[in-house]
Amino acid sequence: MSTTAPITEHVLTLASGHQLRYATRGADPSMALVFIHGWPDSWRSFEPVLDALPPTTSALSVSLRGFGGSDAPPDGYTPDDLAADVRELVDQLDVTSAVFVGHSMGTLVVQRLAASHSEMVAGLVLIGGLNQLSDEVFDDVWSVVQDLTDPISEPFVRDFQSSTLAAPVPDRFFDQLVAESLRAPARVWRAAFAGIRTMPRDTTISAPTLLLWGEHDALVPRAEQNALLAAIPRARLIVDEGAGHSPNWEQPERVARDIQAFLRQPAAERSLA
């Protein structure tokens, strides 16, 4: 008997007329986990974690605008813009309270959601979390993507995605990551990455927060985790040994266990364990 719940992809139309792709697993999203991917990924970035969750756990995984086949309007790629899309999507799905899980760029999106709509955020899980990229890292990446044109080269995407890893992932999954990244046009790559610079440093978050950080993360240093711990009063950190910037790719079973443990704790205690 399978121990995983089926994952089903859907399309939802926002009030703007733009469509978002998302996936669900489990029958009751009223108290859901909502997964938000990093740059330039899609909802499938969390598929191994979804598969590793208990079959009774309900979850949503969203492809942000411009990514993974979701519509790509000409603008609206700041963390606030992306958070507004997520808010509208979960409202339409009648999700009134959820734990939001973000990876990399997705951690900016869920932080903005927690700051602007705290009533719906029961908790945050920030994987490879950040508030700001260092000037050095931002400039290094921007120097590569500022002149990116369509069609984006598959070898380029493979090199980029592999550079974030400290441990191998299954070939089939990595091929899927590359294919999903290639669905985003070059202008979306640029606009979403540039949007990172609009993230306010003084975001106020009251929700209990779990930080999951790979000890070999080459993009986001431990100092940024310390800054998040200082800025979010109810935050705690778990360091994933052997992982890089994407523990949800490299160690999905461990990430799923950490999330489940976080969910099992009463909200008042999540930051104290």
PDB file of C-alpha atoms in Angstrom:
ATOM      1  CA  MET A   1       0.000   0.000   0.000  1.00  0.00           C
ATOM      2  CA  SER A   2       1.306   3.453  -0.902  1.00  0.00           C
ATOM      3  CA  THR A   3       2.254   5.672   2.022  1.00  0.00           C
ATOM      4  CA  THR A   4       2.064   8.864  -0.053  1.00  0.00           C
ATOM      5  CA  ALA A   5      -0.951  10.986  -0.899  1.00  0.00           C
ATOM      6  CA  PRO A   6      -1.645  11.798  -4.554  1.00  0.00           C
ATOM      7  CA  ILE A   7      -0.506  15.196  -5.831  1.00  0.00           C
ATOM      8  CA  THR A   8      -2.797  16.966  -8.292  1.00  0.00           C
ATOM      9  CA  GLU A   9      -1.973  20.035 -10.375  1.00  0.00           C
ATOM     10  CA  HIS A  10      -4.568  22.791 -10.831  1.00  0.00           C
ATOM     11  CA  VAL A  11      -4.916  26.210 -12.457  1.00  0.00           C
ATOM     12  CA  LEU A  12      -6.543  29.176 -10.713  1.00  0.00           C
ATOM     13  CA  THR A  13      -7.463  32.501 -12.307  1.00  0.00           C
ATOM     14  CA  LEU A  14      -6.794  35.630 -10.253  1.00  0.00           C
ATOM     15  CA  ALA A  15      -8.962  38.752 -10.347  1.00  0.00           C
ATOM     16  CA  SER A  16      -6.401  40.253 -12.725  1.00  0.00           C
ATOM     17  CA  GLY A  17      -7.137  37.474 -15.212  1.00  0.00           C
ATOM     18  CA  HIS A  18      -3.681  35.962 -14.753  1.00  0.00           C
ATOM     19  CA  GLN A  19      -3.507  32.245 -14.049  1.00  0.00           C
ATOM     20  CA  LEU A  20      -1.402  30.507 -11.408  1.00  0.00           C
ATOM     21  CA  ARG A  21      -0.539  26.836 -11.401  1.00  0.00           C
ATOM     22  CA  TYR A  22      -0.487  25.035  -8.081  1.00  0.00           C
ATOM     23  CA  ALA A  23      -0.641  21.514  -6.739  1.00  0.00           C
ATOM     24  CA  THR A  24      -2.543  19.991  -3.838  1.00  0.00           C
ATOM     25  CA  ARG A  25      -2.130  16.857  -1.770  1.00  0.00           C
ATOM     26  CA  GLY A  26      -4.579  15.803   0.921  1.00  0.00           C
ATOM     27  CA  ALA A  27      -8.301  16.448   1.116  1.00  0.00           C
ATOM     28  CA  ASP A  28      -8.608  19.292   3.631  1.00  0.00           C
ATOM     29  CA  PRO A  29      -6.702  22.513   2.926  1.00  0.00           C
ATOM     30  CA  SER A  30      -8.494  24.468   5.681  1.00  0.00           C
ATOM     31  CA  MET A  31      -5.318  24.184   7.797  1.00  0.00           C
ATOM     32  CA  ALA A  32      -2.692  23.663   5.157  1.00  0.00           C
ATOM     33  CA  LEU A  33       0.969  23.767   4.508  1.00  0.00           C
ATOM     34  CA  VAL A  34       1.612  26.226   1.680  1.00  0.00           C
ATOM     35  CA  PHE A  35       4.924  25.795  -0.156  1.00  0.00           C
ATOM     36  CA  ILE A  36       6.537  28.665  -2.097  1.00  0.00           C
ATOM     37  CA  HIS A  37       9.497  27.843  -4.329  1.00  0.00           C
ATOM     38  CA  GLY A  38      12.737  29.698  -4.930  1.00  0.00           C
ATOM     39  CA  TRP A  39      14.163  31.403  -8.016  1.00  0.00           C
ATOM     40  CA  PRO A  40      13.686  30.259 -10.822  1.00  0.00           C
ATOM     41  CA  ASP A  41      11.800  27.119  -9.814  1.00  0.00           C
ATOM     42  CA  SER A  42       8.158  25.964  -9.651  1.00  0.00           C
ATOM     43  CA  TRP A  43       5.772  24.094  -7.375  1.00  0.00           C
ATOM     44  CA  ARG A  44       7.588  20.893  -8.355  1.00  0.00           C
ATOM     45  CA  SER A  45      10.631  22.083  -6.401  1.00  0.00           C
ATOM     46  CA  PHE A  46       8.843  20.740  -3.305  1.00  0.00           C
ATOM     47  CA  GLU A  47       7.562  17.496  -4.817  1.00  0.00           C
ATOM     48  CA  PRO A  48      10.027  15.262  -2.909  1.00  0.00           C
ATOM     49  CA  VAL A  49       9.053  16.939   0.374  1.00  0.00           C
ATOM     50  CA  LEU A  50       5.342  16.550  -0.434  1.00  0.00           C
ATOM     51  CA  ASP A  51       5.913  12.855  -1.111  1.00  0.00           C
ATOM     52  CA  ALA A  52       7.740  12.473   2.209  1.00  0.00           C
ATOM     53  CA  LEU A  53       4.954  14.009   4.312  1.00  0.00           C
ATOM     54  CA  PRO A  54       2.438  11.725   6.056  1.00  0.00           C
ATOM     55  CA  PRO A  55      -0.552  11.022   3.784  1.00  0.00           C
ATOM     56  CA  THR A  56      -2.860  12.778   6.263  1.00  0.00           C
ATOM     57  CA  THR A  57      -1.056  16.115   5.860  1.00  0.00           C
ATOM     58  CA  SER A  58      -2.761  18.558   3.493  1.00  0.00           C
ATOM     59  CA  ALA A  59      -0.579  20.877   1.454  1.00  0.00           C
ATOM     60  CA  LEU A  60      -0.487  23.338  -1.418  1.00  0.00           C
ATOM     61  CA  SER A  61       2.543  24.084  -3.564  1.00  0.00           C
ATOM     62  CA  VAL A  62       2.407  27.181  -5.762  1.00  0.00           C
ATOM     63  CA  SER A  63       4.131  28.188  -8.994  1.00  0.00           C
ATOM     64  CA  LEU A  64       4.572  31.950  -8.626  1.00  0.00           C
ATOM     65  CA  ARG A  65       3.703  34.272 -11.484  1.00  0.00           C
ATOM     66  CA  GLY A  66       6.055  33.804 -14.403  1.00  0.00           C
ATOM     67  CA  PHE A  67       7.338  30.441 -13.193  1.00  0.00           C
ATOM     68  CA  GLY A  68       6.407  26.816 -13.834  1.00  0.00           C
ATOM     69  CA  GLY A  69       3.777  27.611 -16.452  1.00  0.00           C
ATOM     70  CA  SER A  70       1.966  30.282 -14.451  1.00  0.00           C
ATOM     71  CA  ASP A  71       1.151  33.375 -16.479  1.00  0.00           C
ATOM     72  CA  ALA A  72       4.009  35.862 -16.895  1.00  0.00           C
ATOM     73  CA  PRO A  73       2.648  39.435 -16.923  1.00  0.00           C
ATOM     74  CA  PRO A  74       5.072  42.220 -17.868  1.00  0.00           C
ATOM     75  CA  ASP A  75       5.584  43.398 -14.279  1.00  0.00           C
ATOM     76  CA  GLY A  76       4.781  42.604 -10.647  1.00  0.00           C
ATOM     77  CA  TYR A  77       7.765  40.524  -9.501  1.00  0.00           C
ATOM     78  CA  THR A  78       8.685  42.056  -6.145  1.00  0.00           C
ATOM     79  CA  PRO A  79       8.210  39.943  -3.002  1.00  0.00           C
ATOM     80  CA  ASP A  80       5.143  42.084  -2.177  1.00  0.00           C
ATOM     81  CA  ASP A  81       3.634  41.451  -5.622  1.00  0.00           C
ATOM     82  CA  LEU A  82       4.214  37.717  -5.379  1.00  0.00           C
ATOM     83  CA  ALA A  83       2.852  37.622  -1.826  1.00  0.00           C
ATOM     84  CA  ALA A  84      -0.323  39.359  -2.995  1.00  0.00           C
ATOM     85  CA  ASP A  85      -0.853  36.608  -5.587  1.00  0.00           C
ATOM     86  CA  VAL A  86      -0.396  33.917  -2.947  1.00  0.00           C
ATOM     87  CA  ARG A  87      -2.825  35.705  -0.619  1.00  0.00           C
ATOM     88  CA  GLU A  88      -5.470  35.820  -3.340  1.00  0.00           C
ATOM     89  CA  LEU A  89      -4.936  32.176  -4.242  1.00  0.00           C
ATOM     90  CA  VAL A  90      -5.320  30.879  -0.691  1.00  0.00           C
ATOM     91  CA  ASP A  91      -8.336  33.152  -0.156  1.00  0.00           C
ATOM     92  CA  GLN A  92     -10.026  31.656  -3.209  1.00  0.00           C
ATOM     93  CA  LEU A  93      -9.261  28.181  -1.850  1.00  0.00           C
ATOM     94  CA  ASP A  94     -10.770  29.104   1.557  1.00  0.00           C
ATOM     95  CA  VAL A  95      -7.496  28.560   3.393  1.00  0.00           C
ATOM     96  CA  THR A  96      -7.896  30.765   6.461  1.00  0.00           C
ATOM     97  CA  SER A  97      -4.787  29.675   8.364  1.00  0.00           C
ATOM     98  CA  ALA A  98      -1.640  27.933   7.208  1.00  0.00           C
ATOM     99  CA  VAL A  99       2.012  27.331   7.868  1.00  0.00           C
ATOM    100  CA  PHE A 100       3.886  28.849   4.928  1.00  0.00           C
ATOM    101  CA  VAL A 101       7.103  27.171   3.786  1.00  0.00           C
ATOM    102  CA  GLY A 102       9.451  29.146   1.560  1.00  0.00           C
ATOM    103  CA  HIS A 103      12.728  28.272  -0.123  1.00  0.00           C
ATOM    104  CA  SER A 104      15.301  30.939  -1.069  1.00  0.00           C
ATOM    105  CA  MET A 105      13.390  33.705  -2.901  1.00  0.00           C
ATOM    106  CA  GLY A 106      10.210  32.095  -1.582  1.00  0.00           C
ATOM    107  CA  THR A 107      11.293  32.964   1.959  1.00  0.00           C
ATOM    108  CA  LEU A 108      11.005  36.656   1.016  1.00  0.00           C
ATOM    109  CA  VAL A 109       7.478  36.078  -0.269  1.00  0.00           C
ATOM    110  CA  VAL A 110       6.271  34.323   2.877  1.00  0.00           C
ATOM    111  CA  GLN A 111       7.941  36.912   5.111  1.00  0.00           C
ATOM    112  CA  ARG A 112       6.025  39.677   3.331  1.00  0.00           C
ATOM    113  CA  LEU A 113       2.823  37.684   3.720  1.00  0.00           C
ATOM    114  CA  ALA A 114       3.482  37.225   7.450  1.00  0.00           C
ATOM    115  CA  ALA A 115       4.185  40.938   7.860  1.00  0.00           C
ATOM    116  CA  SER A 116       1.072  42.116   5.995  1.00  0.00           C
ATOM    117  CA  HIS A 117      -1.449  39.373   6.856  1.00  0.00           C
ATOM    118  CA  SER A 118      -0.342  37.920  10.182  1.00  0.00           C
ATOM    119  CA  GLU A 119      -3.852  36.636  10.920  1.00  0.00           C
ATOM    120  CA  MET A 120      -3.554  33.922   8.274  1.00  0.00           C
ATOM    121  CA  VAL A 121       0.035  32.841   9.011  1.00  0.00           C
ATOM    122  CA  ALA A 122       0.145  30.193  11.731  1.00  0.00           C
ATOM    123  CA  GLY A 123       3.881  29.740  11.258  1.00  0.00           C
ATOM    124  CA  LEU A 124       6.773  30.077   8.830  1.00  0.00           C
ATOM    125  CA  VAL A 125       9.442  27.658   7.668  1.00  0.00           C
ATOM    126  CA  LEU A 126      12.309  29.422   5.882  1.00  0.00           C
ATOM    127  CA  ILE A 127      14.632  27.089   3.948  1.00  0.00           C
ATOM    128  CA  GLY A 128      17.832  28.779   2.844  1.00  0.00           C
ATOM    129  CA  GLY A 129      16.139  31.871   4.218  1.00  0.00           C
ATOM    130  CA  LEU A 130      17.230  35.430   3.719  1.00  0.00           C
ATOM    131  CA  ASN A 131      16.099  39.003   4.046  1.00  0.00           C
ATOM    132  CA  GLN A 132      18.809  40.502   1.834  1.00  0.00           C
ATOM    133  CA  LEU A 133      21.517  39.061  -0.363  1.00  0.00           C
ATOM    134  CA  SER A 134      24.965  40.463   0.178  1.00  0.00           C
ATOM    135  CA  ASP A 135      26.086  42.994  -2.442  1.00  0.00           C
ATOM    136  CA  GLU A 136      28.767  40.570  -3.579  1.00  0.00           C
ATOM    137  CA  VAL A 137      26.365  37.677  -4.172  1.00  0.00           C
ATOM    138  CA  PHE A 138      23.726  39.888  -5.766  1.00  0.00           C
ATOM    139  CA  ASP A 139      26.241  41.490  -8.120  1.00  0.00           C
ATOM    140  CA  ASP A 140      27.752  38.123  -9.064  1.00  0.00           C
ATOM    141  CA  VAL A 141      24.384  36.658 -10.028  1.00  0.00           C
ATOM    142  CA  TRP A 142      23.146  39.851 -11.666  1.00  0.00           C
ATOM    143  CA  SER A 143      26.232  39.982 -13.872  1.00  0.00           C
ATOM    144  CA  VAL A 144      25.135  36.637 -15.298  1.00  0.00           C
ATOM    145  CA  VAL A 145      21.388  37.224 -15.674  1.00  0.00           C
ATOM    146  CA  GLN A 146      21.230  40.900 -16.684  1.00  0.00           C
ATOM    147  CA  ASP A 147      21.927  40.019 -20.329  1.00  0.00           C
ATOM    148  CA  LEU A 148      20.037  36.708 -20.337  1.00  0.00           C
ATOM    149  CA  THR A 149      17.958  36.209 -23.487  1.00  0.00           C
ATOM    150  CA  ASP A 150      15.452  33.685 -24.769  1.00  0.00           C
ATOM    151  CA  PRO A 151      15.731  30.854 -25.379  1.00  0.00           C
ATOM    152  CA  ILE A 152      17.696  30.285 -22.184  1.00  0.00           C
ATOM    153  CA  SER A 153      20.440  27.711 -22.607  1.00  0.00           C
ATOM    154  CA  GLU A 154      19.793  24.372 -20.928  1.00  0.00           C
ATOM    155  CA  PRO A 155      23.505  23.921 -20.049  1.00  0.00           C
ATOM    156  CA  PHE A 156      23.399  27.335 -18.355  1.00  0.00           C
ATOM    157  CA  VAL A 157      20.429  26.286 -16.223  1.00  0.00           C
ATOM    158  CA  ARG A 158      22.063  22.976 -15.362  1.00  0.00           C
ATOM    159  CA  ASP A 159      25.214  24.744 -14.227  1.00  0.00           C
ATOM    160  CA  PHE A 160      23.249  27.273 -12.209  1.00  0.00           C
ATOM    161  CA  GLN A 161      21.063  24.729 -10.409  1.00  0.00           C
ATOM    162  CA  SER A 162      23.970  22.364  -9.706  1.00  0.00           C
ATOM    163  CA  SER A 163      25.960  25.263  -8.226  1.00  0.00           C
ATOM    164  CA  THR A 164      23.449  25.489  -5.370  1.00  0.00           C
ATOM    165  CA  LEU A 165      23.936  21.852  -4.348  1.00  0.00           C
ATOM    166  CA  ALA A 166      26.348  20.365  -1.848  1.00  0.00           C
ATOM    167  CA  ALA A 167      25.024  16.816  -2.277  1.00  0.00           C
ATOM    168  CA  PRO A 168      23.699  14.965  -5.321  1.00  0.00           C
ATOM    169  CA  VAL A 169      19.988  14.652  -6.056  1.00  0.00           C
ATOM    170  CA  PRO A 170      18.311  11.972  -8.214  1.00  0.00           C
ATOM    171  CA  ASP A 171      18.936  12.544 -11.917  1.00  0.00           C
ATOM    172  CA  ARG A 172      15.231  12.414 -12.754  1.00  0.00           C
ATOM    173  CA  PHE A 173      14.417  15.094 -10.188  1.00  0.00           C
ATOM    174  CA  PHE A 174      17.302  17.303 -11.301  1.00  0.00           C
ATOM    175  CA  ASP A 175      16.179  17.013 -14.925  1.00  0.00           C
ATOM    176  CA  GLN A 176      12.728  18.112 -13.787  1.00  0.00           C
ATOM    177  CA  LEU A 177      14.181  21.129 -11.947  1.00  0.00           C
ATOM    178  CA  VAL A 178      15.997  22.171 -15.105  1.00  0.00           C
ATOM    179  CA  ALA A 179      12.924  21.702 -17.294  1.00  0.00           C
ATOM    180  CA  GLU A 180      10.781  23.771 -14.926  1.00  0.00           C
ATOM    181  CA  SER A 181      13.372  26.557 -14.744  1.00  0.00           C
ATOM    182  CA  LEU A 182      13.430  26.721 -18.546  1.00  0.00           C
ATOM    183  CA  ARG A 183       9.692  27.481 -18.564  1.00  0.00           C
ATOM    184  CA  ALA A 184      10.352  30.960 -17.124  1.00  0.00           C
ATOM    185  CA  PRO A 185      11.285  33.576 -19.750  1.00  0.00           C
ATOM    186  CA  ALA A 186      14.522  35.499 -19.354  1.00  0.00           C
ATOM    187  CA  ARG A 187      12.708  38.724 -18.439  1.00  0.00           C
ATOM    188  CA  VAL A 188      11.057  36.938 -15.506  1.00  0.00           C
ATOM    189  CA  TRP A 189      14.394  35.630 -14.308  1.00  0.00           C
ATOM    190  CA  ARG A 190      15.678  39.222 -14.331  1.00  0.00           C
ATOM    191  CA  ALA A 191      12.602  40.896 -12.857  1.00  0.00           C
ATOM    192  CA  ALA A 192      12.185  38.447  -9.983  1.00  0.00           C
ATOM    193  CA  PHE A 193      15.866  38.559  -9.076  1.00  0.00           C
ATOM    194  CA  ALA A 194      15.912  42.357  -9.231  1.00  0.00           C
ATOM    195  CA  GLY A 195      12.845  42.347  -6.965  1.00  0.00           C
ATOM    196  CA  ILE A 196      14.956  40.946  -4.133  1.00  0.00           C
ATOM    197  CA  ARG A 197      16.439  44.438  -3.761  1.00  0.00           C
ATOM    198  CA  THR A 198      13.003  45.814  -2.815  1.00  0.00           C
ATOM    199  CA  MET A 199      12.750  43.656   0.314  1.00  0.00           C
ATOM    200  CA  PRO A 200      12.663  45.868   3.448  1.00  0.00           C
ATOM    201  CA  ARG A 201      15.238  44.978   6.056  1.00  0.00           C
ATOM    202  CA  ASP A 202      12.936  45.787   8.977  1.00  0.00           C
ATOM    203  CA  THR A 203      10.145  43.305   8.248  1.00  0.00           C
ATOM    204  CA  THR A 204       8.153  42.653  11.440  1.00  0.00           C
ATOM    205  CA  ILE A 205       7.112  39.033  11.908  1.00  0.00           C
ATOM    206  CA  SER A 206       5.281  37.699  14.959  1.00  0.00           C
ATOM    207  CA  ALA A 207       4.604  34.153  13.723  1.00  0.00           C
ATOM    208  CA  PRO A 208       6.643  31.257  15.129  1.00  0.00           C
ATOM    209  CA  THR A 209       9.372  30.549  12.597  1.00  0.00           C
ATOM    210  CA  LEU A 210      11.649  27.620  11.826  1.00  0.00           C
ATOM    211  CA  LEU A 211      14.852  28.295   9.898  1.00  0.00           C
ATOM    212  CA  LEU A 212      16.332  25.341   7.988  1.00  0.00           C
ATOM    213  CA  TRP A 213      19.808  26.099   6.668  1.00  0.00           C
ATOM    214  CA  GLY A 214      22.378  23.892   4.948  1.00  0.00           C
ATOM    215  CA  GLU A 215      25.822  24.191   6.474  1.00  0.00           C
ATOM    216  CA  HIS A 216      27.373  24.330   2.980  1.00  0.00           C
ATOM    217  CA  ASP A 217      25.053  27.013   1.618  1.00  0.00           C
ATOM    218  CA  ALA A 218      27.162  28.995  -0.850  1.00  0.00           C
ATOM    219  CA  LEU A 219      24.547  31.705  -1.468  1.00  0.00           C
ATOM    220  CA  VAL A 220      23.202  32.601   1.965  1.00  0.00           C
ATOM    221  CA  PRO A 221      25.705  32.624   4.857  1.00  0.00           C
ATOM    222  CA  ARG A 222      25.185  31.701   8.485  1.00  0.00           C
ATOM    223  CA  ALA A 223      25.356  35.424   9.295  1.00  0.00           C
ATOM    224  CA  GLU A 224      22.071  35.911   7.451  1.00  0.00           C
ATOM    225  CA  GLN A 225      20.476  33.193   9.592  1.00  0.00           C
ATOM    226  CA  ASN A 226      21.717  35.021  12.684  1.00  0.00           C
ATOM    227  CA  ALA A 227      20.180  38.243  11.351  1.00  0.00           C
ATOM    228  CA  LEU A 228      16.834  36.488  10.864  1.00  0.00           C
ATOM    229  CA  LEU A 229      17.018  35.024  14.366  1.00  0.00           C
ATOM    230  CA  ALA A 230      17.610  38.507  15.747  1.00  0.00           C
ATOM    231  CA  ALA A 231      14.788  40.048  13.706  1.00  0.00           C
ATOM    232  CA  ILE A 232      12.094  37.383  14.291  1.00  0.00           C
ATOM    233  CA  PRO A 233      11.418  37.022  18.018  1.00  0.00           C
ATOM    234  CA  ARG A 234       9.911  33.521  17.796  1.00  0.00           C
ATOM    235  CA  ALA A 235      12.465  31.966  15.469  1.00  0.00           C
ATOM    236  CA  ARG A 236      14.800  29.018  15.907  1.00  0.00           C
ATOM    237  CA  LEU A 237      17.403  27.470  13.625  1.00  0.00           C
ATOM    238  CA  ILE A 238      18.144  23.913  12.539  1.00  0.00           C
ATOM    239  CA  VAL A 239      21.392  23.425  10.625  1.00  0.00           C
ATOM    240  CA  ASP A 240      21.210  20.636   8.036  1.00  0.00           C
ATOM    241  CA  GLU A 241      24.648  19.043   7.965  1.00  0.00           C
ATOM    242  CA  GLY A 242      25.829  18.093   4.515  1.00  0.00           C
ATOM    243  CA  ALA A 243      23.257  20.241   2.711  1.00  0.00           C
ATOM    244  CA  GLY A 244      23.755  23.313   0.547  1.00  0.00           C
ATOM    245  CA  HIS A 245      21.296  26.047  -0.373  1.00  0.00           C
ATOM    246  CA  SER A 246      18.490  23.564  -1.088  1.00  0.00           C
ATOM    247  CA  PRO A 247      18.009  21.060   1.757  1.00  0.00           C
ATOM    248  CA  ASN A 248      14.490  20.436   0.411  1.00  0.00           C
ATOM    249  CA  TRP A 249      16.130  18.933  -2.696  1.00  0.00           C
ATOM    250  CA  GLU A 250      19.055  17.195  -1.034  1.00  0.00           C
ATOM    251  CA  GLN A 251      17.395  15.944   2.167  1.00  0.00           C
ATOM    252  CA  PRO A 252      13.615  15.978   1.528  1.00  0.00           C
ATOM    253  CA  GLU A 253      12.827  13.291   4.104  1.00  0.00           C
ATOM    254  CA  ARG A 254      14.671  15.193   6.815  1.00  0.00           C
ATOM    255  CA  VAL A 255      13.011  18.467   5.827  1.00  0.00           C
ATOM    256  CA  ALA A 256       9.600  16.771   5.900  1.00  0.00           C
ATOM    257  CA  ARG A 257      10.328  15.418   9.399  1.00  0.00           C
ATOM    258  CA  ASP A 258      11.446  18.835  10.632  1.00  0.00           C
ATOM    259  CA  ILE A 259       8.289  20.434   9.249  1.00  0.00           C
ATOM    260  CA  GLN A 260       6.090  17.756  10.811  1.00  0.00           C
ATOM    261  CA  ALA A 261       7.763  18.234  14.183  1.00  0.00           C
ATOM    262  CA  PHE A 262       7.180  21.983  13.865  1.00  0.00           C
ATOM    263  CA  LEU A 263       3.500  21.392  13.063  1.00  0.00           C
ATOM    264  CA  ARG A 264       3.013  19.091  16.041  1.00  0.00           C
ATOM    265  CA  GLN A 265       4.131  21.722  18.533  1.00  0.00           C
ATOM    266  CA  PRO A 266       1.492  24.090  19.884  1.00  0.00           C
ATOM    267  CA  ALA A 267       1.889  27.523  18.302  1.00  0.00           C
ATOM    268  CA  ALA A 268       3.005  29.062  21.579  1.00  0.00           C
ATOM    269  CA  GLU A 269       5.832  26.540  21.878  1.00  0.00           C
ATOM    270  CA  ARG A 270       7.123  26.226  18.297  1.00  0.00           C
ATOM    271  CA  SER A 271       9.855  28.802  18.735  1.00  0.00           C
ATOM    272  CA  LEU A 272      10.987  27.413  22.082  1.00  0.00           C
ATOM    273  CA  ALA A 273      11.753  23.790  21.215  1.00  0.00           C
TER     274      ALA A 273
END
